[in-house]
Short mmCIF file of C-alpha atoms and ligand atoms in Angstrom, two decimals:
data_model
loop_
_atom_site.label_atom_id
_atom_site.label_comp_id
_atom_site.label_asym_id
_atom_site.label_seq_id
_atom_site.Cartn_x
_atom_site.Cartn_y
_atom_site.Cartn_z
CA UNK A 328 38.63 88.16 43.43
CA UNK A 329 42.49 87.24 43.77
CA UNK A 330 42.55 83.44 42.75
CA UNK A 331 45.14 82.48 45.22
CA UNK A 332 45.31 78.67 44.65
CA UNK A 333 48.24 77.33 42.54
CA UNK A 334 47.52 75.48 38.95
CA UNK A 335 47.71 71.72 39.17
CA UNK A 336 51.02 71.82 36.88
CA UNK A 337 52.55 74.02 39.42
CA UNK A 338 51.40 71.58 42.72
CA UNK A 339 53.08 69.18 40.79
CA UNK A 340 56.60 71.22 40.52
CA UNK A 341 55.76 72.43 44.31
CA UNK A 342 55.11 68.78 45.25
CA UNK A 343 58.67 67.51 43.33
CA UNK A 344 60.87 70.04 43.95
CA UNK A 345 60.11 69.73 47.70
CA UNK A 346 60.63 65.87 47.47
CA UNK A 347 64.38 66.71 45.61
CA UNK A 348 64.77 69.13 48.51
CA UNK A 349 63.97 66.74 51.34
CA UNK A 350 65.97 63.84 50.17
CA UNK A 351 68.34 65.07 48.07
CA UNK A 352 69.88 68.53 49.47
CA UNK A 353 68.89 68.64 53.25
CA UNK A 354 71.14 65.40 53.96
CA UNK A 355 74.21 67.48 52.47
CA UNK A 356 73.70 70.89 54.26
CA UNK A 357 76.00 69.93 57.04
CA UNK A 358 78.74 68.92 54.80
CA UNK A 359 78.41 72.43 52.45
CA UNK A 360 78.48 74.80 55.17
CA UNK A 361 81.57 72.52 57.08
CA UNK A 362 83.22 72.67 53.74
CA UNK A 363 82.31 76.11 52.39
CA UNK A 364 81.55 74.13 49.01
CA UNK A 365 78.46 72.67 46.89
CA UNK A 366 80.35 69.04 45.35
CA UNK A 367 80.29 69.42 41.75
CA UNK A 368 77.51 66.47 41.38
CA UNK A 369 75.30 68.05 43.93
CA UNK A 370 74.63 71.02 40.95
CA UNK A 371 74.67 68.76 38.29
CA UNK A 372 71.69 66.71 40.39
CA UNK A 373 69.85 70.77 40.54
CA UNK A 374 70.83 70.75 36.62
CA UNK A 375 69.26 67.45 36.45
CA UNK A 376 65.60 68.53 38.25
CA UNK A 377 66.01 71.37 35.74
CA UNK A 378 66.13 73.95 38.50
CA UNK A 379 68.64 76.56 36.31
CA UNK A 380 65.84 76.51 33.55
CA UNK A 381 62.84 77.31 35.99
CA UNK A 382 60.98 80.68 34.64
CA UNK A 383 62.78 80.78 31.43
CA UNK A 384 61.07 80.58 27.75
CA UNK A 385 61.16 76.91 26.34
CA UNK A 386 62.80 78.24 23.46
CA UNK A 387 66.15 78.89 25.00
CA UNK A 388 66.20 75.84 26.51
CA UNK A 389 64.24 77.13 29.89
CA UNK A 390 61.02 74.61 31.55
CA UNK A 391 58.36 77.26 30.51
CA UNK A 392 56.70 77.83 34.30
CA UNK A 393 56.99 81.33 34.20
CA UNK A 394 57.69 83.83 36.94
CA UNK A 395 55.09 82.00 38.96
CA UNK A 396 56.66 78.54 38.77
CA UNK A 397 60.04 79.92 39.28
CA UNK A 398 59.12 81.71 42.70
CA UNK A 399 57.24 78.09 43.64
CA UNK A 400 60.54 76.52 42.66
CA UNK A 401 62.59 79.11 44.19
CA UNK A 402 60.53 78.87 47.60
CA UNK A 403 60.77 75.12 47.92
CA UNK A 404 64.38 75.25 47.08
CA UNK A 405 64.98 77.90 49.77
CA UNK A 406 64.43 75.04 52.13
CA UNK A 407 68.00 74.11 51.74
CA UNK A 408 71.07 75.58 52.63
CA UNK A 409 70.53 79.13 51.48
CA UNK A 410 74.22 78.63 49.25
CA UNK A 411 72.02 76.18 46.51
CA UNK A 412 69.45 79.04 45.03
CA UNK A 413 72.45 81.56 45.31
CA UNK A 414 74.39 79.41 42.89
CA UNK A 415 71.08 79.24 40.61
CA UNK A 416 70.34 82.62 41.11
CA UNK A 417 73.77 84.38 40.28
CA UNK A 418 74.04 82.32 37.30
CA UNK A 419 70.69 82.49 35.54
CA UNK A 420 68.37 84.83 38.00
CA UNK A 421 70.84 87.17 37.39
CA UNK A 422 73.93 86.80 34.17
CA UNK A 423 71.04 84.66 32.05
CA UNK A 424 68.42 87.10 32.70
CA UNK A 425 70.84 90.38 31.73
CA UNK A 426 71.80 88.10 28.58
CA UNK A 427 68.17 87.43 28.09
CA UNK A 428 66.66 90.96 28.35
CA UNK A 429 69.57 92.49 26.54
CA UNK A 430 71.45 90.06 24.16
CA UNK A 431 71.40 89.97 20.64
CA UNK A 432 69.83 86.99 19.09
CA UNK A 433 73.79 85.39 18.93
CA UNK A 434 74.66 86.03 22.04
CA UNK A 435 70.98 84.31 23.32
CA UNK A 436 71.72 81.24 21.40
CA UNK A 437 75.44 80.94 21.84
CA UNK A 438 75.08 80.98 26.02
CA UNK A 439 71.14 80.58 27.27
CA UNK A 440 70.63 76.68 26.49
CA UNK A 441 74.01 75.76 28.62
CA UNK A 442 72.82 77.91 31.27
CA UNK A 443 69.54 76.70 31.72
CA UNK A 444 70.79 73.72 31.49
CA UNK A 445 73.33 74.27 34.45
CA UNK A 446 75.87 73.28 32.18
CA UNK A 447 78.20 76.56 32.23
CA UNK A 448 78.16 78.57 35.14
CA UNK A 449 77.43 82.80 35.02
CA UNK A 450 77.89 85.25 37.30
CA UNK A 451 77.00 89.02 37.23
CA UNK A 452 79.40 91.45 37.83
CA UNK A 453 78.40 94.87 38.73
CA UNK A 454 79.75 96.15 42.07
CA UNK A 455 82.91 97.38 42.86
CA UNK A 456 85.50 98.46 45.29
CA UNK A 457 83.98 102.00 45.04
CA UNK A 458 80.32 100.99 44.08
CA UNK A 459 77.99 99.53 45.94
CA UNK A 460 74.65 100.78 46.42
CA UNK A 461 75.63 103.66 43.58
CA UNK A 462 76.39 101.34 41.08
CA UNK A 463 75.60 103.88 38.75
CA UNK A 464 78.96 105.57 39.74
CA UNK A 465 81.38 102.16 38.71
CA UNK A 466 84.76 103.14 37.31
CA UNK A 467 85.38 100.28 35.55
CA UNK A 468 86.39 100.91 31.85
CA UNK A 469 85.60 99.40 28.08
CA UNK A 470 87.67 101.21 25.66
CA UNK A 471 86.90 100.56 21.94
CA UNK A 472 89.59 99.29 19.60
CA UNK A 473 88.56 98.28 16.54
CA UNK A 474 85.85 95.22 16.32
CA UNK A 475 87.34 94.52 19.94
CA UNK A 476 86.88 96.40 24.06
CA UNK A 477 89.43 96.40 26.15
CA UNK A 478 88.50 96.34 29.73
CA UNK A 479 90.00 97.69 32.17
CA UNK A 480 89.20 97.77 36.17
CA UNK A 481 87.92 95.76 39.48
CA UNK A 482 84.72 94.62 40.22
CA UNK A 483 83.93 92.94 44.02
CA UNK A 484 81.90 90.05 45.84
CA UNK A 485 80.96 88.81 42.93
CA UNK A 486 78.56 86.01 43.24
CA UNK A 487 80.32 82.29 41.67
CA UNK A 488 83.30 84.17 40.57
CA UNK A 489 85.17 81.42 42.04
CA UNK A 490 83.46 78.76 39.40
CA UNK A 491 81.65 80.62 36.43
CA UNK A 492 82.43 79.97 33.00
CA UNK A 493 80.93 83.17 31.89
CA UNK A 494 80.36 86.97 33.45
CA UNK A 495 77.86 89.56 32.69
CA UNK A 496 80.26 92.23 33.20
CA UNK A 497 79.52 96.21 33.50
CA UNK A 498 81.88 98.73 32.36
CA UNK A 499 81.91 102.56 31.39
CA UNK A 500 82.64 103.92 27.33
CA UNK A 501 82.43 107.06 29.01
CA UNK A 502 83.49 107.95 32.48
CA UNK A 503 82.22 111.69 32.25
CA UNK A 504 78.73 110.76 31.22
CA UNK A 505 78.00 108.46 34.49
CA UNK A 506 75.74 106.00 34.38
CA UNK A 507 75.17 106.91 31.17
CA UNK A 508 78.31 105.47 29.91
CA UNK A 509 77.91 102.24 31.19
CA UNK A 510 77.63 99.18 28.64
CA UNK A 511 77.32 95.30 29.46
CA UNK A 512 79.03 92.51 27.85
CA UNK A 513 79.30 88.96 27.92
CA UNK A 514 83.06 87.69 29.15
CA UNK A 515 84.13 84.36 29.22
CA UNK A 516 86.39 82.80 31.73
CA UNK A 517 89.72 82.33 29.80
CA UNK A 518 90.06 85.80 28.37
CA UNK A 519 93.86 86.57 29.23
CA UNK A 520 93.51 90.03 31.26
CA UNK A 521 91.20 88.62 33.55
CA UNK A 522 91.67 87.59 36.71
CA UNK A 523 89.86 85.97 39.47
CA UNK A 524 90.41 86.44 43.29
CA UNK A 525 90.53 83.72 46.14
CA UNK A 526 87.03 82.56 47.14
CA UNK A 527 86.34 85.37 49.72
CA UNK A 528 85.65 84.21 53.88
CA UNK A 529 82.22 85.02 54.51
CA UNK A 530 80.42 84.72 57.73
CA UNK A 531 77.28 83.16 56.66
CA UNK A 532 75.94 81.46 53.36
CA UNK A 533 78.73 79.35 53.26
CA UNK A 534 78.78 77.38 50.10
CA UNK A 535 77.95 79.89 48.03
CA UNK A 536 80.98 81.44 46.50
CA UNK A 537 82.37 85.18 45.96
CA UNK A 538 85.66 87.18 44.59
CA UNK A 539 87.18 90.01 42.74
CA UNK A 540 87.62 89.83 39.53
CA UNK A 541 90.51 92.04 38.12
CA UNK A 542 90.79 93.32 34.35
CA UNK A 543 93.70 94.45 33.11
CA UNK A 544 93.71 95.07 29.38
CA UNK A 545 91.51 92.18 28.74
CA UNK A 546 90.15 92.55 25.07
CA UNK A 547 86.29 91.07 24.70
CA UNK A 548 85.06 90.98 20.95
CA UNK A 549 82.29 94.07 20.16
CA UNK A 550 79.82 90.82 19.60
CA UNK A 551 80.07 90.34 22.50
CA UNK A 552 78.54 93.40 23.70
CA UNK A 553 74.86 92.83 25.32
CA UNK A 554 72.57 95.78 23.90
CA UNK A 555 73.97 98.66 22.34
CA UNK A 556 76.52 101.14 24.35
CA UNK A 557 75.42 102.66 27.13
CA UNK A 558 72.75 101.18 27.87
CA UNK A 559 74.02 98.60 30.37
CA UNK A 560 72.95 100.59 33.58
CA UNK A 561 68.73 100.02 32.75
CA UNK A 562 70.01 96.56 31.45
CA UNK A 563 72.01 96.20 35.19
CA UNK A 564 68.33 97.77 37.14
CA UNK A 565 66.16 95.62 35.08
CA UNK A 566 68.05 92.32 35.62
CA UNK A 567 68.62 92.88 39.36
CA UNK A 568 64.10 93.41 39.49
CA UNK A 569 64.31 89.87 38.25
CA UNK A 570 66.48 89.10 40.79
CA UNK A 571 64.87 90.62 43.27
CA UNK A 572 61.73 88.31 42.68
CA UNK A 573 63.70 85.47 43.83
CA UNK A 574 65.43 87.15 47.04
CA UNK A 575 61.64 87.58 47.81
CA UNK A 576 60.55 83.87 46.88
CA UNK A 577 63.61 82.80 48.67
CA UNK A 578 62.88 84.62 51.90
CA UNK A 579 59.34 83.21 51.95
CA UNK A 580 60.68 79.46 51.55
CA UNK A 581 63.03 80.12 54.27
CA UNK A 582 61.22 81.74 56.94
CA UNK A 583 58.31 78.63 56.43
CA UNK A 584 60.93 76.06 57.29
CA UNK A 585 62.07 78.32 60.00
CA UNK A 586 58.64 78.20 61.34
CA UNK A 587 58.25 74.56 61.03
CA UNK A 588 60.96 73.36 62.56
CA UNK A 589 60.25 75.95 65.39
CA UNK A 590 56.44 74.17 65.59
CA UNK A 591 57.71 71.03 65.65
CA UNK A 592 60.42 71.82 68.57
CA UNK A 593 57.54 73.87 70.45
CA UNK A 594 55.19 70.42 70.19
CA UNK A 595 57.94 68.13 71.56
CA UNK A 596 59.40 70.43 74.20
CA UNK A 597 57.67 69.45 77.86
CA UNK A 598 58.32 72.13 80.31
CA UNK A 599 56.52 72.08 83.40
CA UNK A 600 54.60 68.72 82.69
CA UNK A 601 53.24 69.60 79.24
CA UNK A 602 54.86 70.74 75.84
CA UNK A 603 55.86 74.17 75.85
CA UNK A 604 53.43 74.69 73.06
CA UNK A 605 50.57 74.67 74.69
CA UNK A 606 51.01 78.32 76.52
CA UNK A 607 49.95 81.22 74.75
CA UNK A 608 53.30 82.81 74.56
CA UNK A 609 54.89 80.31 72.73
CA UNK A 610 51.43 80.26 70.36
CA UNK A 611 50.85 84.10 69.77
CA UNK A 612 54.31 84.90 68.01
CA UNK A 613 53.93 81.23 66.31
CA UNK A 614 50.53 82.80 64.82
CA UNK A 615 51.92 86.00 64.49
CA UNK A 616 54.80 84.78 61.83
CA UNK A 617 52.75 81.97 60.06
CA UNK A 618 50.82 84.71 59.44
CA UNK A 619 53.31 87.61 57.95
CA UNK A 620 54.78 84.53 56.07
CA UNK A 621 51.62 83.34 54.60
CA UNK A 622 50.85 87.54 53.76
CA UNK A 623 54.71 87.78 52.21
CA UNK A 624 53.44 84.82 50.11
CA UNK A 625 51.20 86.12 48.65
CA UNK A 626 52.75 89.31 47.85
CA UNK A 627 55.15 87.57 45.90
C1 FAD B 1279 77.03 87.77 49.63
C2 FAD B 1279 77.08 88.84 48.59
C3 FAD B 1279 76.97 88.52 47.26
C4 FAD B 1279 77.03 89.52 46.29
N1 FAD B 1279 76.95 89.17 44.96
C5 FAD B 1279 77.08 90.13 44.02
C6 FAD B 1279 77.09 89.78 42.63
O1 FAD B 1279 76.93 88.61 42.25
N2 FAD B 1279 77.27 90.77 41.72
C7 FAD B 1279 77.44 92.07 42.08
O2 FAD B 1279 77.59 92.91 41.19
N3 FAD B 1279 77.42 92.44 43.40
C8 FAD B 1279 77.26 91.50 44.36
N4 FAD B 1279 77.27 91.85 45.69
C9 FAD B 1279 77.46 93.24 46.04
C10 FAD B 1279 76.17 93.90 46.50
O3 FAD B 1279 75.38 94.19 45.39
C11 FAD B 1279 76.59 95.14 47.29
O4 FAD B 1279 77.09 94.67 48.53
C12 FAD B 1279 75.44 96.08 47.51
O5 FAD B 1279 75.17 96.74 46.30
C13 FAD B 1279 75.75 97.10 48.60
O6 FAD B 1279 76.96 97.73 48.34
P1 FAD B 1279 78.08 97.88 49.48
O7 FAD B 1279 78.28 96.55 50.10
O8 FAD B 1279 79.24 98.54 48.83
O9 FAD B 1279 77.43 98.81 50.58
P2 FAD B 1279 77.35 100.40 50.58
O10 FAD B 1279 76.82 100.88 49.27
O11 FAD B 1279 78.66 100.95 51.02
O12 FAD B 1279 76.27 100.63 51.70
C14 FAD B 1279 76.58 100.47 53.09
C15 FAD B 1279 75.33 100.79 53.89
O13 FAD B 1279 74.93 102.15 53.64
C16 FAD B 1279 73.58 102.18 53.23
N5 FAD B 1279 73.39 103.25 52.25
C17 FAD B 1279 74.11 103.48 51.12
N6 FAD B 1279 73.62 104.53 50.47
C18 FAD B 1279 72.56 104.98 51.17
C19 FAD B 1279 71.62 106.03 50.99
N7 FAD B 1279 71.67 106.84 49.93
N8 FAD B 1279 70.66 106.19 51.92
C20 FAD B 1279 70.59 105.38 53.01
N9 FAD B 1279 71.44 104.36 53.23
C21 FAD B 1279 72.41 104.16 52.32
C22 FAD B 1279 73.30 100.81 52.61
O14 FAD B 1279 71.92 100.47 52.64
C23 FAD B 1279 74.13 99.90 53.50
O15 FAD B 1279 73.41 99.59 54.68
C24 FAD B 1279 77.18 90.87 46.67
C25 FAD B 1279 77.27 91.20 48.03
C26 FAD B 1279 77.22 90.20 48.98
C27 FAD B 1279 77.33 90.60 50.43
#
């Protein structure tokens, strides 16, 4: 049989992370989507719950939960203005994760603990002008030169661009081979040849920033390289199935407070002498999505 209740260690996470949620973040959701910004001290308070560590190996500097406590965490979290968990997850669902499945012991040590700790900003940056859903077919180049790559190309929407300190950054050795040529590595900020765009206007998830980034002759040191050449595009699928587990956790969390709030709205609403809630066609699709929602749950 499917055991389906959580561990008491993870309650406890569930239990605290909601708390932080509640009266921490849901006062300041207002202000973040007026302002199309998370203030600085709001992510160091996330840093401070230990929310960028959440799934990752103690011995990087991670909390040690697991994939199970992160999707708990992820899910409560999700409560909140959707912008929060998109910070956390472009910087360590996604750039510490590639770093993590694909970085040499060096690279591990020199970037994972400030990560975790939410204390340097990443950002993954895969898609492009030209390559979206076939981001097999990027253009983007890393020519070798000696113990150094210069890169050369644009990549787009990428995910807190606007405030990283670091990129996970996919580029080709080999244009003719296709996605066999491509090959990740590990870019900091201040390398002259990069560029960063203007925040781009979105219409929704306000707070949580994108923008091109534009390489022109910027020269990254080979160590700097994540996994050997050509090998970034399983790095690039493997990373984004990591991902992927906290879109899904993230959904979950979201829909619930959806349906909550839309319970609690359908129990104080009095139509017609009584509270709305009390007719069946305000009850059936009320079932109907507790129910998908508690299903998704546990397919996560
Ligand atoms: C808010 C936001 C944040 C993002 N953050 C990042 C990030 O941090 N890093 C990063 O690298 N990228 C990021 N992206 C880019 C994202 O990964 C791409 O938007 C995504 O890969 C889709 O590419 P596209 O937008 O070019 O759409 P396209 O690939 O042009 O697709 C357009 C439509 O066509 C459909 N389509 C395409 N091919 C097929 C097919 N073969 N069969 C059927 N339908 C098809 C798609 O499903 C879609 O509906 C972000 C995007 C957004 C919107």
């Amino acid at each position: 049989m499917i055991e389906t209740e959580l561990p008491e260690e993870l309650r406890l996470l569930q239990r605290s992370v909601r708390e932080f949620v509640e009266t921490r973040l849901q006062p300041r959701e207002r202000e973040i989507e007026e302002r199309d910004e998370i203030a600085p001290e709001l992510l160091g308070e996330l840093a401070g719950m230990g929310l960028f560590g959440i799934g990752f190996p103690e011995e990087h500097g991670g909390s040690g939960f697991g994939r199970l406590g992160y999707c708990v965490a992820v899910e409560q979290l999700a409560r909140a203005n959707a912008s929060l968990w998109n910070v956390i997850g472009g910087s360590v669902g996604l750039c510490a994760t590639a770093i993590h499945l694909g970085g040499s012991d060096d690279l591990r040590t020199r970037y994972l603990p400030s990560l975790l700790a939410g204390k340097t900003i990443g950002a993954y940056a895969l898609s492009e002008p030209g390559a979206g859903s076939d981001a097999g077919a990027l253009r983007a180049t890393a020519r070798r030169d000696g113990h150094r790559y210069i890169l050369d190309g644009a990549k787009t929407f990428i995910t807190n661009a606007p405030i990283a300190d670091l990129f996970a950054v996919f580029a080709t050795v080999d244009r003719d081979a296709g996605s066999k040529g491509i090959t990740a590595f590990v870019v900091e900020r201040d390398t002259p040849g990069l560029e960063i765009g203007p925040n781009d206007a979105k219409m929704g998830l306000r707070g949580s920033t994108t923008a091109q980034l534009f390489f022109r002759d910027a020269a990254v040191p080979a160590a700097q390289r994540i996994g050997a050449e050509r090998t970034g595009f399983g790095l690039a699928l493997r990373t984004l199935d990591h991902g992927r587990l906290g879109l899904a956790a993230h959904a979950v969390g979201a829909a619930q407070r959806l349906l909550e709030a839309s319970v609690a709205y359908a129990k104080g609403r009095t139509q017609f002498g009584r509270p709305i809630a009390a007719n069946q066609g305000v009850q059936w699709p009320l079932a109907d999505a507790a129910t998908e929602i508690h299903a998704a749950r546990l397919m996560v």
